[in-house]
């Protein structure tokens, strides 16, 4: 590639030569890439520190006849070269790939460290065996090697940090983060595909042998996505397509450019700024041609007729390229159709009985005739069977008879689609003994199709709408999950609900269940609805809104979802009773509706941008009129400086800023943040990559009880007066990879119970004052193996749990005799592939 320095990794090249070339590459990159200069300088110094050992390492390898060990080290140096070159090409206004590369480089660091350690250990073993009379000198060598390994560990810790954060890029133009990695991976198969064995075999043969693209067609709820997911897990399919299986959901509002961007992100390649859908298609075709001739499988899940043009554009003439479409429609001109049928009675009975009569529970069992009638009412649809079966688990005989009457009536008088929804509705009606849970289910129709719903958003909504606390909210979610009405996803393996933190919890829902919630919500006249759900596609305002000049609604919840073409042209609306407002949008510029300023009862505001870059907001000062606002969540929004300078949030208690550009608001304001937020008790800042330091007066937010600043990769220091937050109970700082230390005043946080510094890779020691946190109950230190523990930790008498990696656990083991209540848990690596 033009202008790229290439390492001398040719066959037979010595390790010393390769190492020297790598050092030259780093030096040259440092001269020509000012944005990376500090990190590259550190990398250069580390390599120079290592240089005296290089000849010894190569000499060891020849004497021990271990060519594979050295070849592996050569390969890792070559990989390091590629990473430096890629960092050098990142535009200063684009932070798209940095968090992704951080994870890759951490793996590189571990590999290099392990292999160098192994080579040095082999030398010690060889020297020991050579002669017993040299034992004393060998022991000296062992000591030196051990010290050298520890030094190398430290150096490679800095190496990973240098490479992953060398580019001090500006995130104001483009945005991505770790949660987008693996975005097109096939989802995990979470259910037993009862009755799908034959279709799975048929589809597998068809995929591997039929040259045509395939449409897997069936009505909603038949198991199309489950079958496609199972297909991607088949050994023959994985063997053929390997890492080139792309699983993309295609809801009604998703255009081609979004799909292509997702695929580029999945391949960890910086996505260009597409000028049109045709331009996006051309870039994708070139990407797939580069991937070829390796086979490629593109799964497009849940495609609607409005997206048929996307299918036509994606039919590239590339060898070994297959598309599998799942849809309620056939698209006969696209390719070969496979019709998935509903389950036969035997399979339907098997699935129903597994859900209604779990082996470990005592449940009423109806006679065979009632059971068979109930199963027949489900019409062979796996979704309906799973929901109805689960809802009847442990129910009385009277409830069984009642439900059978309801479902039989629906089957006899309604269309197929309505029959399905009414069977599902009967299961929702079973929640009548838990009115709050039923209302919570209905609220889930307020979110865009096929999007994951943050549990914290639901907590905020339901706390104000139904006076539920966090535990009640999560209990209702689990209730809905138990009935198969939703699915709860937890994206961090060590996430523990006992902590009261649900930032890693998300909710998904089948589109048929979402449609049921919407149908039920829209069953009343617009003026009388509890919740008004407004969807604007291509600037087409619904007729019921256009027909009235001054529409007045009495709903407490208003949800407005717009697509990427929305022009921010709002109709006039009076919504004086609205307590929760959800604005779901996708555009790079978004104007808040003027009717917001008349929402005197608004207590929860959620602005969720589902696009790819933070949206610039206009009419932002309107929010200053919301005198009763208690909770606000902003996701992927560029927050203006007036957020702190001229707006007062007198009653705001909770604020969540996720994937936002906040530098303008936080670092350019001279106002004291405590003046703007006098009552805030819960603050979350997550994946805000341009956060470099906390704003003036941050530690004057003395009412704060929960503070979560996570995945903010530029934050390097906390305020020295952190100890002023005397009411703080929970402090989460995980994955702030440039944070170098905790302030000494942290010892004054006497109410602190939970502290999380996992993946704070630059924190090399805890302050001595950590031992003053006498109320600390739980400490997360995952990937903190280089963090030194002070002796004062033996004073943490109430510490119940330390969760860390293997090395961190070993560091804590020596204090365990003096902390008898302490449990040390070794954490396994997170599964980051959760957006599949």
Coordinates of N, CA, C and O in Angstrom, one line a residue, residues 5 431 784 818:
X5 N 4.8 1.8 5.7 CA 6.1 1.1 6.0 C 5.7 -0.3 6.2 O 4.8 -0.7 6.9
X431 N -52.6 -11.2 33.0 CA -51.9 -10.3 33.9 C -52.8 -9.4 34.7 O -52.3 -8.5 35.4
X784 N -7.4 -5.7 36.1 CA -6.6 -4.7 36.9 C -5.4 -5.4 37.5 O -4.9 -5.1 38.6
X818 N -6.9 -11.8 56.9 CA -7.3 -10.7 57.7 C -8.7 -10.1 57.4 O -9.2 -9.2 58.0

